[in-house]
Every structure is written in C-alpha cells, then in structure tokens.
Coordinates of C-alpha atoms in Angstrom, one line a residue:
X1077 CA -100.0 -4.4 72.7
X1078 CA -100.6 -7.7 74.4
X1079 CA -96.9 -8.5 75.7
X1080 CA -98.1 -12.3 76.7
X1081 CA -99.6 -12.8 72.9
X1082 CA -95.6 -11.9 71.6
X1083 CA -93.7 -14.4 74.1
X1084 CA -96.7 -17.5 73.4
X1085 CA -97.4 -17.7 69.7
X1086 CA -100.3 -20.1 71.1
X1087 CA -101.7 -17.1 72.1
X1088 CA -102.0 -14.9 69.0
X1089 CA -104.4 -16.5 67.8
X1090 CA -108.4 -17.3 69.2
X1091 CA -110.3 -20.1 68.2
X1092 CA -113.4 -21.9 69.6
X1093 CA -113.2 -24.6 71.7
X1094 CA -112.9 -27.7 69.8
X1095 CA -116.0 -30.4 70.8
X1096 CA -115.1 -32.7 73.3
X1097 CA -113.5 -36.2 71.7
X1098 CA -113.0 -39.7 73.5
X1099 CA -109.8 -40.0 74.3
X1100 CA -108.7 -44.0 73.8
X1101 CA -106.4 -44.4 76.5
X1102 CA -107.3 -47.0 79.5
X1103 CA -104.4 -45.4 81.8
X1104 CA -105.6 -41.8 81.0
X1105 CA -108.0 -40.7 84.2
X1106 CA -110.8 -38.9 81.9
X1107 CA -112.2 -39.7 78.4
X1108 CA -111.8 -36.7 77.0
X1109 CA -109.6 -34.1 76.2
X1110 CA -110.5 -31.2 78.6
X1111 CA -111.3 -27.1 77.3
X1112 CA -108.2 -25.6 77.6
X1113 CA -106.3 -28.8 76.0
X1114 CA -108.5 -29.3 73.4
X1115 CA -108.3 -25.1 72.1
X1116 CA -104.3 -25.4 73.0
X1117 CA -104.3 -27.9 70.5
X1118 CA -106.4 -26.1 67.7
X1119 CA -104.6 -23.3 68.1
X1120 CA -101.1 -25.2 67.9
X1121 CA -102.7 -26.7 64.7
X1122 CA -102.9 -23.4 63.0
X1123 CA -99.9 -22.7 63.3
X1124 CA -97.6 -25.7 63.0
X1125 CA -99.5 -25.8 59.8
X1126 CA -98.1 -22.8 58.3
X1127 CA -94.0 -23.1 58.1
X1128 CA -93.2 -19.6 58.8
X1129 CA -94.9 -20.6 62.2
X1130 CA -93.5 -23.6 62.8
X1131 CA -90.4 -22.7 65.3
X1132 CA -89.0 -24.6 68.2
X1133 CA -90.6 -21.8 70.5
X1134 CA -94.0 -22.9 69.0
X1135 CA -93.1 -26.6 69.5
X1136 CA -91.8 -25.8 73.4
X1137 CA -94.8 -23.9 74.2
X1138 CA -97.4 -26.3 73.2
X1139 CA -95.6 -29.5 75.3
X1140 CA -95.9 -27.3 77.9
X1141 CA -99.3 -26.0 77.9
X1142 CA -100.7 -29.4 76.5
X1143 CA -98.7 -31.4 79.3
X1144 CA -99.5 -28.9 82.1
X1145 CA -101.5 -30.2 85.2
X1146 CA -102.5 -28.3 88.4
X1147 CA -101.1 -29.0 91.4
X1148 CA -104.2 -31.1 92.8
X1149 CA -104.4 -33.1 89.5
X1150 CA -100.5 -33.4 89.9
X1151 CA -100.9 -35.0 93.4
X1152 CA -104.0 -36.6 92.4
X1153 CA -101.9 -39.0 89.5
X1154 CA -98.6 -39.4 91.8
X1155 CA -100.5 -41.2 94.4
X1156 CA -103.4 -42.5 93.1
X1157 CA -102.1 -43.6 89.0
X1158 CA -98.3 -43.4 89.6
X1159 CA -98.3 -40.7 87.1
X1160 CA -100.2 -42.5 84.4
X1161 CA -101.5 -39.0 83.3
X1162 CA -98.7 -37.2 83.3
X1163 CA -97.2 -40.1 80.6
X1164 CA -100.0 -40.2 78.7
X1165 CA -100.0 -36.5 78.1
X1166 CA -96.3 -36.4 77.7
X1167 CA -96.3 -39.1 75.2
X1168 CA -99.1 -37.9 73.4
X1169 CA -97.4 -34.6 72.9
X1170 CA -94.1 -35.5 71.6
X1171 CA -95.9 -38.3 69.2
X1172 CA -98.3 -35.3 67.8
X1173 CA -95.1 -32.9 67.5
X1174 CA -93.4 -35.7 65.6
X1175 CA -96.3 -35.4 63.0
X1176 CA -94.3 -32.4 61.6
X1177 CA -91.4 -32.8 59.4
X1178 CA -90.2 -29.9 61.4
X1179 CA -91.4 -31.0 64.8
X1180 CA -89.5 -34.3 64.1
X1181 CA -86.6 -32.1 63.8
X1182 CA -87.2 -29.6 67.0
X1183 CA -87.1 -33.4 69.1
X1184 CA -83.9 -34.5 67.8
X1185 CA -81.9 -31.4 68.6
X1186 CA -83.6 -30.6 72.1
X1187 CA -83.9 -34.5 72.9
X1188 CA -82.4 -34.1 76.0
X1189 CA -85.0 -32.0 77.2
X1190 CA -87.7 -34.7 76.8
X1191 CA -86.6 -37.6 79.1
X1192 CA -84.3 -40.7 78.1
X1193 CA -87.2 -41.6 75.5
X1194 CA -87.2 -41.2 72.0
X1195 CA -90.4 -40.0 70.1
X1196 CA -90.3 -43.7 68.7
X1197 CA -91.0 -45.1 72.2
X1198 CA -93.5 -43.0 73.4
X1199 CA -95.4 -43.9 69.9
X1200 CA -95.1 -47.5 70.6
X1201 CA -96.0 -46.8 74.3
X1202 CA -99.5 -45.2 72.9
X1203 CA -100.2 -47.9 70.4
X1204 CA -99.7 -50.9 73.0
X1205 CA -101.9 -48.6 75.3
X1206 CA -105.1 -48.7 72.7
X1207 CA -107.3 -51.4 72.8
X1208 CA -107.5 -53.8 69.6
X1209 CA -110.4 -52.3 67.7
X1210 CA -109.5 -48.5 68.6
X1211 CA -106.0 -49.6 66.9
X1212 CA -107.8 -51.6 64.2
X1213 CA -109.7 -48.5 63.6
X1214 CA -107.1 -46.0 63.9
X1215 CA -104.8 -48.2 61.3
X1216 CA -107.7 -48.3 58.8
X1217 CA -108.1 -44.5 58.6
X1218 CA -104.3 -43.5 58.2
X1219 CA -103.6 -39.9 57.3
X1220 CA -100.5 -39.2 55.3
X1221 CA -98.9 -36.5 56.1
X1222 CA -97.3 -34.0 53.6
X1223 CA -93.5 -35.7 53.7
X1224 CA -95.2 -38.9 53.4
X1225 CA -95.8 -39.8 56.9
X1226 CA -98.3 -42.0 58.0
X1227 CA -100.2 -40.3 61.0
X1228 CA -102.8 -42.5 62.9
X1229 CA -105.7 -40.2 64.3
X1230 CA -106.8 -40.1 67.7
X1231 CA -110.1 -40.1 67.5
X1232 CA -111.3 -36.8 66.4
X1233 CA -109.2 -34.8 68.6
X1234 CA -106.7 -33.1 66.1
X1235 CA -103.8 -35.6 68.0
X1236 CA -101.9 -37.8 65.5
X1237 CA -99.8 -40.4 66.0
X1238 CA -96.9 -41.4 63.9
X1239 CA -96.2 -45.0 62.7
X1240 CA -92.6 -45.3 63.3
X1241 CA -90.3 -48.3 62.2
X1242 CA -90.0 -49.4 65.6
X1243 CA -93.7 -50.2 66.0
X1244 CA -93.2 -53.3 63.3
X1245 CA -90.3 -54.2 65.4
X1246 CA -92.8 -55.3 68.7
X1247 CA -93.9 -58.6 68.2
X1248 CA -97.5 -58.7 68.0
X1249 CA -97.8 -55.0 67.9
X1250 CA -98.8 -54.4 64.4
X1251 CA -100.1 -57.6 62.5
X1252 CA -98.9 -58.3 58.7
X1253 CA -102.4 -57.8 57.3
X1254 CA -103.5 -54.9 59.3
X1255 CA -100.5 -53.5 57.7
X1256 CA -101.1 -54.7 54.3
X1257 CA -105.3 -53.5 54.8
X1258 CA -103.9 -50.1 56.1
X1259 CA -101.4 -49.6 52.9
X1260 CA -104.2 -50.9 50.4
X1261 CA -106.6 -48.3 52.3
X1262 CA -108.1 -46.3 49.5
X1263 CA -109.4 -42.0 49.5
X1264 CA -111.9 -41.0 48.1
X1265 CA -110.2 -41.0 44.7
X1266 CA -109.8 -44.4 44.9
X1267 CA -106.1 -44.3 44.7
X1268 CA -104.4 -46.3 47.8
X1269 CA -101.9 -44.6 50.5
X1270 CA -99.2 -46.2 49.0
X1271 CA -100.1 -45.4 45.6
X1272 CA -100.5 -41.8 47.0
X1273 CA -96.9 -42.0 48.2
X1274 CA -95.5 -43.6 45.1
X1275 CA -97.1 -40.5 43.0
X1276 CA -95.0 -38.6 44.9
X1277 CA -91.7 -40.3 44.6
X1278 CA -91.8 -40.1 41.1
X1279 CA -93.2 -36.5 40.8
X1280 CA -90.0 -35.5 42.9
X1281 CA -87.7 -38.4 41.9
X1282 CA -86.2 -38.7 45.6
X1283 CA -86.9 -40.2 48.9
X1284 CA -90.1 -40.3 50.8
X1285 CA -88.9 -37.9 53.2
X1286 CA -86.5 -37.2 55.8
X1287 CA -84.8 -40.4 57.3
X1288 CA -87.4 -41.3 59.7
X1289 CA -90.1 -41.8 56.7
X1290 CA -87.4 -43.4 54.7
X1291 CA -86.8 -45.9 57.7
X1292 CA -90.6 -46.8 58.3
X1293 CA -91.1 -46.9 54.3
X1294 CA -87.9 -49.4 53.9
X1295 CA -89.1 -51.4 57.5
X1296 CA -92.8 -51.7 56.1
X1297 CA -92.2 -52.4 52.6
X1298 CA -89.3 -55.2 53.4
X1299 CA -92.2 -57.2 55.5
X1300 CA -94.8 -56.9 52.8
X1301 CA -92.6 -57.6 49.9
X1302 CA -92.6 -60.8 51.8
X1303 CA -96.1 -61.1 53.1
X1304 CA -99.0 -63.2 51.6
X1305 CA -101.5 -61.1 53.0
X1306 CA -100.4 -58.4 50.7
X1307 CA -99.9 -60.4 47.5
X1308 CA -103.0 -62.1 48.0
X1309 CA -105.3 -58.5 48.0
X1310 CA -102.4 -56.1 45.5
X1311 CA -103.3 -55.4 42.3
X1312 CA -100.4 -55.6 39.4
X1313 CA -100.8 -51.7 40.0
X1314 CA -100.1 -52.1 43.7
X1315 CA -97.1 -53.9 43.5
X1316 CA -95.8 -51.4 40.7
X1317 CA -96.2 -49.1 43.8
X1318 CA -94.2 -50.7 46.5
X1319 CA -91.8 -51.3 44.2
X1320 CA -91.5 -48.0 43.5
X1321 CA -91.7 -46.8 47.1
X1322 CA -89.0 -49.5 48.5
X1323 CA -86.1 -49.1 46.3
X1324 CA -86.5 -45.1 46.8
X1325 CA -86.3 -45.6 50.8
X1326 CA -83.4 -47.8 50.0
X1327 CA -81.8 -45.8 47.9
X1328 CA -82.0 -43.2 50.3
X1329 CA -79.8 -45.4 53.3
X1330 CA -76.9 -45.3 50.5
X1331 CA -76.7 -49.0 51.8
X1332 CA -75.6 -51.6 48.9
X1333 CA -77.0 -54.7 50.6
X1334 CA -80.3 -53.3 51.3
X1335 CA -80.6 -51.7 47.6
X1336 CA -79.7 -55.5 45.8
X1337 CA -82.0 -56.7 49.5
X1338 CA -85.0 -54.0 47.8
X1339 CA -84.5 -54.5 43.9
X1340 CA -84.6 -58.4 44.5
X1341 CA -87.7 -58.5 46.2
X1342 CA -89.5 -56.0 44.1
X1343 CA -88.2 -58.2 41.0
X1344 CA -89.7 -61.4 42.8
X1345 CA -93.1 -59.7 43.7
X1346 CA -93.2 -58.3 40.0
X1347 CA -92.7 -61.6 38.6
X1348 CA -95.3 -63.6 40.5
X1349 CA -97.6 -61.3 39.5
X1350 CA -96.3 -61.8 35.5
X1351 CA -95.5 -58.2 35.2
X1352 CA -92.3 -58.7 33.0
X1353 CA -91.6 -55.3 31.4
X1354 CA -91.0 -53.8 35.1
X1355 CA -89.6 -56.9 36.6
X1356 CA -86.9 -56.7 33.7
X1357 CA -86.2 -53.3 34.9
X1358 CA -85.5 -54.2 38.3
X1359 CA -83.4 -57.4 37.5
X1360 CA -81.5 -54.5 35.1
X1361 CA -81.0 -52.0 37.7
X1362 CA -80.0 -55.3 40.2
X1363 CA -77.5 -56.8 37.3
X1364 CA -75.5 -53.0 37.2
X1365 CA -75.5 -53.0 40.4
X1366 CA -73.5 -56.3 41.5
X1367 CA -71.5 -55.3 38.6
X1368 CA -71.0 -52.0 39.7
X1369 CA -69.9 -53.1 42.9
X1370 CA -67.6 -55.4 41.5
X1371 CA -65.5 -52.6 39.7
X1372 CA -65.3 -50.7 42.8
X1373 CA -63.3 -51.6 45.6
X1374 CA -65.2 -49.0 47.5
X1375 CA -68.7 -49.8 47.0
X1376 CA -67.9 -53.8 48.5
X1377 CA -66.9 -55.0 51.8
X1378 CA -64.2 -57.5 52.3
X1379 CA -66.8 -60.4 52.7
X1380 CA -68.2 -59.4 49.0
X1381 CA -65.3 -60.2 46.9
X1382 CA -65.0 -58.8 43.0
X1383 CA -65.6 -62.5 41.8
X1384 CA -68.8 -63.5 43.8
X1385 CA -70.3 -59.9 43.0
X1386 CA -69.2 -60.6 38.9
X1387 CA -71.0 -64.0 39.4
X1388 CA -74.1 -62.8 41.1
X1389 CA -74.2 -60.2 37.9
X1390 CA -74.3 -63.0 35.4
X1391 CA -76.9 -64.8 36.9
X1392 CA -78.7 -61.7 37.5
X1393 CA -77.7 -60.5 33.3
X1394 CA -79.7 -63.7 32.4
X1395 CA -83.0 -63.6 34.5
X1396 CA -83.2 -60.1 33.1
X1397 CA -82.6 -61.2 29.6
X1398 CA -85.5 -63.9 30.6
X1399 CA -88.0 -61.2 32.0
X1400 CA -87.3 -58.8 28.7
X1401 CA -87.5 -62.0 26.4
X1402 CA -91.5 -62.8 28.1
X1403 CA -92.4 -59.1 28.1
X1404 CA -91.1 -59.3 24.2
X1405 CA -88.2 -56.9 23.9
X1406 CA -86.1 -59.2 22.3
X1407 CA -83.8 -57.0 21.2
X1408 CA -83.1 -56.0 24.8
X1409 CA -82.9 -59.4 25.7
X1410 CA -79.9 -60.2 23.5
X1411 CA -78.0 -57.0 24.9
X1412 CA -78.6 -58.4 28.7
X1413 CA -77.0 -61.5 27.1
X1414 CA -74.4 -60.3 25.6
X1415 CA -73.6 -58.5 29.1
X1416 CA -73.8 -61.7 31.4
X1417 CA -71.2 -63.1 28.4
X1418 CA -68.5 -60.3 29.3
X1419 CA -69.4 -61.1 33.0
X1420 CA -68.6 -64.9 32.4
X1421 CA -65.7 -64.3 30.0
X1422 CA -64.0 -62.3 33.0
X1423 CA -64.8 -65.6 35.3
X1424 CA -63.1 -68.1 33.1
X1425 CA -59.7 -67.6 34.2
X1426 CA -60.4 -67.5 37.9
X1427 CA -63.6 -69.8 38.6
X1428 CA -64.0 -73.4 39.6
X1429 CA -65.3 -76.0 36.7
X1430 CA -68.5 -76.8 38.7
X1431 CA -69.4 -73.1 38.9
X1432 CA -68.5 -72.4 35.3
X1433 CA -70.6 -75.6 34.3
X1434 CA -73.6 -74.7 35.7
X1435 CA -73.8 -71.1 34.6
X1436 CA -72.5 -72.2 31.1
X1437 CA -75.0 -74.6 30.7
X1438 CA -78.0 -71.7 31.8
X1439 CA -76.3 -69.2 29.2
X1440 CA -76.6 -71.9 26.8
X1441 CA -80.3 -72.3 27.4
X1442 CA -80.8 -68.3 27.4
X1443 CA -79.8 -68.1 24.1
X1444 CA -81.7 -70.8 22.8
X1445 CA -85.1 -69.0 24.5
X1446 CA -84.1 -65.3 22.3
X1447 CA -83.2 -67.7 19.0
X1448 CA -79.6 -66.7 18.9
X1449 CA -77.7 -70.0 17.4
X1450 CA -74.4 -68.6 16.7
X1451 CA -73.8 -67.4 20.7
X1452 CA -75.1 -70.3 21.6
X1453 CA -72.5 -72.8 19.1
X1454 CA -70.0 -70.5 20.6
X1455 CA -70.3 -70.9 24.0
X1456 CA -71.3 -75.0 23.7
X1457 CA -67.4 -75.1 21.6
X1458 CA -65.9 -72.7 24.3
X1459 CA -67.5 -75.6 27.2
X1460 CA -66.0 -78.5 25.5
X1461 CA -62.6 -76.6 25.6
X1462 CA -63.2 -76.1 29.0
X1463 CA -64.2 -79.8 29.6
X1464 CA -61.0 -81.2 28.1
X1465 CA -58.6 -79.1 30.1
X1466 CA -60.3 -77.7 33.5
X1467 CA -63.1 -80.6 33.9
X1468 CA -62.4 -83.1 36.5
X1469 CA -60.7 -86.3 35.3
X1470 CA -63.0 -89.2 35.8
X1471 CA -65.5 -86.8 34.2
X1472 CA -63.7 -85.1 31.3
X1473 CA -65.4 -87.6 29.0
X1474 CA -68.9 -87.2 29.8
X1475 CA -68.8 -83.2 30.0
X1476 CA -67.5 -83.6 26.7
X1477 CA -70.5 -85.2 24.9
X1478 CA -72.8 -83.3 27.1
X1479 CA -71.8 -79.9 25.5
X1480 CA -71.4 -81.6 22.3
X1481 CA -75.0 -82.5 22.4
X1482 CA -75.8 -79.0 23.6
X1483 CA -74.2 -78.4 19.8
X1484 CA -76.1 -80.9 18.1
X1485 CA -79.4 -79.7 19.9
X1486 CA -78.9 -76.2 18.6
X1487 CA -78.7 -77.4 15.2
X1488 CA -81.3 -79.4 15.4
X1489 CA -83.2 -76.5 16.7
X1490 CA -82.2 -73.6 14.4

C-alpha cells in the first residue's frame, strides 16, 4: 500500500497534466503555471469538489504543495523580486481555497497559520495586481459558485478568485458599471447571475450563503440599488431580482437599520420602474417593520424612539396603500389605511400640531385616491378639533377653514 498516497490525499489520485495557462500577474516571474502546479491543482479540484473530501488536511496540503518553491527559486525571488513570487502564490492559494464554502471555513479557524492577512486582502491584493482588461474580462465571465459565490476565473487555469465585500470598498477598484455588466451577465439560458442567485433564495427561502456571501451580496446590492448604471440596463425582472437578493442578505445580519436601509431601496427601485404590486409588498413588509420596532423595546436603540418609529410607520402605511391602490388592489389599499389610522390615532396625544398637520392632511388625500368619503369626513372633523385646541394661536383660524374645506371638497367629490 502506498503509505505517502494515505498521509497526502493530493496524492490518491492521477490526473494529466493540465495545458499550460497564462498566468495574469505582472509581479509573478513566469506566465504560466508550471507542471507540477498546474496537476497539484487538478488534482486538488477533484477532490475539494466532492465534500466527503473536502477536509482541512486536503486544504493544508494543497497551500503547501501549490506554494512550494525550491531552494534556488526561493533565493532567486528574495533577492532579485523581494519575494513577489512567493506572495503571488500565497495569495493565489488562500483566494482559490476561499472558493469553497468549506475552504472559507478551514481559513477562519487556522487563520493564524496564514500570516496577519485575511483571505479578503490577499483577494484585493490579486485584483489590484491584474491589469484593466484581464479584470474587465475576468468580471464579465463570473462563475457562481454553489453557495452563491461569485468566483472570478484565472484564466483557464482551474484558479478562482472570490469577489469579497472588501474589493467594493477600494476606491477605484471595482467600477459601478463593471459591477452592474458583471451582475446583468447572462448563461447560456439566458437567465442573469443575479437572477441565478435569486432562484435560489426563493427555492430555499434563506440567505445566499454563509456570512461572507451574505456580506458581498448586501455590500453589492446596497451600491447598485443606488446606481444609474444598473437602472438604466435592468429589466422590471432584474430589479424583482435584487430585490429579492438584498433583503435576504439583510435579513441574514439580523440588523434593523439595514433591513428598513434594504426594503426602502428595493421599494424605490420597484417604483421607478412602475412595478406597483411588488413595490407594495416591500413598503408592507417596511410599514410592520417600523411598527414592529415600535412595540418592542428590544428591537430599537435609544436614538430610535417608540414615537418616531410609529410615525415613520404611518407614512410608510400610506405609500403602501398608494402602491396597492396603482397596482389595483383596492381592497388592500383601504386595510393599509386603516393601519396608518391606528398608527396616527396613537400619535395624537403625544405629537406636535405641525407633525400631525402634515400627515393629517396626506391621510386625508389617501383616502380620497381609494374613494373612501366617510374616513376621509372623519379625519377632516377630527383636524378641525385638533385646530381649535392644539393649533397655534395666530393660526387657529386659518387651520380651521383649511380642514373645513378639506370637508367641503370631499363632498363635492363623492
């Protein structure tokens, strides 16, 4: 029994030499991968592929038969490239590990072992290393890996890079539209990666993946819900998608901010692109949010108080109410009203005039838009109560006949 072929699991299996591939790296001596790398690496591939295979002693053995150099080669870089080599093998390693959900995991609990650098740095070391069209390229053709990863190829080595969060973070790294080109990238079924990764988080009805995904997920999808580039070339279809996507990575951070942060720009994108049935649904799910957080000491911080949560949920109650009334569920629309109601009934007592003015008067207008005369009479009789006893003195008088005409106006209109 070959003893050597037990201890290396690189070793038990034998496959050809892969054909020699440019390697894209200025710093890295040679061009391409050499032999014994390149069937390392095929062999590696194998097996990482197949869980039952994929064990930190499979991870450990490849960094150190991909990274290893002989001693001439070793002298060779210290002198001559101050060890350019030996970090562009290194980094490449680690990033291609990090392509596995359970190589991602192998780094994090032997981090120590790999130098004071994170797998996230040595992936932002490699794409600052590529010139601008190999990156170009190499962002056109992403690979999504089976936890929703987006890998970058190297060439056609076998080597993959993964796009980390912290690569948006570099200033002029990662430009909005290559971003927005590389998301809108379609297969050959013509369905788009992030299509492919929306599919998927509805199919299992949970995060992209572990919390690195999540975190690149959230980070992209937070700069394209704000990116012309990406509204310009998405489809109605293609926003449904992000939306879909960024609320799950959201979700998945168990952060309140950065859910309402995800629902409202989803709800923003949706509406621009007059897709009211599933904005609706996202100005919904933001509405019984604030409100949730409002009944729950626990879910705000001290700087989000009960009363400015209750009053972002009434505003939030009647731009729903709006987006069901243009999709036509009417019916839906009145129950979203008759929520932002109980949400500014519980105001009354404790809000400033100006504040309850201004929202009254919006309320007022809702119900006019769904045909509903006899909430609206209410309210406008409830406001001139309100006038007469809360409204500032010089102005009692004119708040008066302002929501008295709101009452003639509704009669006039019904």
């Amino acid at each position: 029994m070959d003893v050597t072929a037990i201890m290396n699991p690189l070793n038990s299996i034998s496959l050809p030499n892969l054909t020699h591939a440019q390697f894209p790296f200025p710093s890295y001596p040679e061009k391409d991968l050499s032999s014994r790398r390149s069937d390392a690496l095929a062999k590696f591939n194998t097996l990482a592929n197949q869980p039952e295979h994929a064990t930190p002693e499979l991870f450990r053995t490849f960094l150190s038969d991909f990274t290893r150099m002989g001693w001439w080669d070793v002298l060779a870089d210290l002198f001559l490239r101050s060890g350019a080599k030996r970090e562009i093998l290194n980094a490449v390693a680690i990033c291609h590990v990090a392509s596995f959900p359970a190589g991602r995991e192998f780094l994090w609990n032997a981090q120590s072992s790999f130098g004071d650098h994170s797998f996230h740095e040595h992936v932002v070391l490699l794409v600052t290393e590529l010139d601008e069209s190999t990156r170009a390229h190499m962002l056109g053709n992403p690979t999504l890996g089976e936890d929703g990863m987006i890998l970058m190829s190297i060439g056609d080595t076998g080597l993959h890079l993964p796009l980390t969060s912290v690569c948006l973070d570099c200033p002029g790294l990662l430009s909005h539209e290559a971003v927005a080109n590389m998301l809108l990238a379609k297969d050959d079924t013509s369905r788009t990666l992030l299509g492919r990764v929306a599919d998927s988080v509805a199919s299992e009805r949970k995060g992209v993946g572990d919390a690195t995904c999540n975190a690149l997920w959230y980070a992209l999808l937070a700069g394209m819900s704000q990116c012309s580039a990406f509204y310009d070339a998405a489809q109605p279809s293609d926003v449904r998608d992000l939306a879909t996507v960024y609320l799950s990575a959201a979700q998945s951070t168990e952060n309140a901010n950065e859910i309402a942060s995800a629902l409202s720009r989803c709800a923003r994108l949706l509406e621009r692109k007059e897709d009211w049935g599933n904005a609706a649904q996202m100005r919904c799910a933001l509405a019984a949010h604030y409100a949730d957080q409002a009944s729950d000491p626990g879910m705000h911080s001290q700087d989000d108080s009960p009363q400015a949560l209750t009053r972002v949920a009434v505003h939030e109650s009647i731009t729903a109410a709006r987006c069901l009334e243009k999709a036509n569920e009417a019916r839906a629309a009145t129950e979203w009203l008759q929520r932002a109601q109980g949400h500014f009934d519980q105001l009354v007592a404790e809000s400033d005039f100006d504040f309850l003015s201004r929202t009254g008067e919006r309320l007022y207008a809702a119900y006019g838009n769904v045909n509903w005369p006899e909430a609206g009479q209410r309210l406008a009789a409830d406001m001139c109560r309100l006038a007469e006893t809360r409204g500032p003195l010089l102005k009692t008088n004119a708040f008066h006949r302002q929501y008295a005409n709101w009452v003639r106006r509704l009669d006039a209109m019904f």
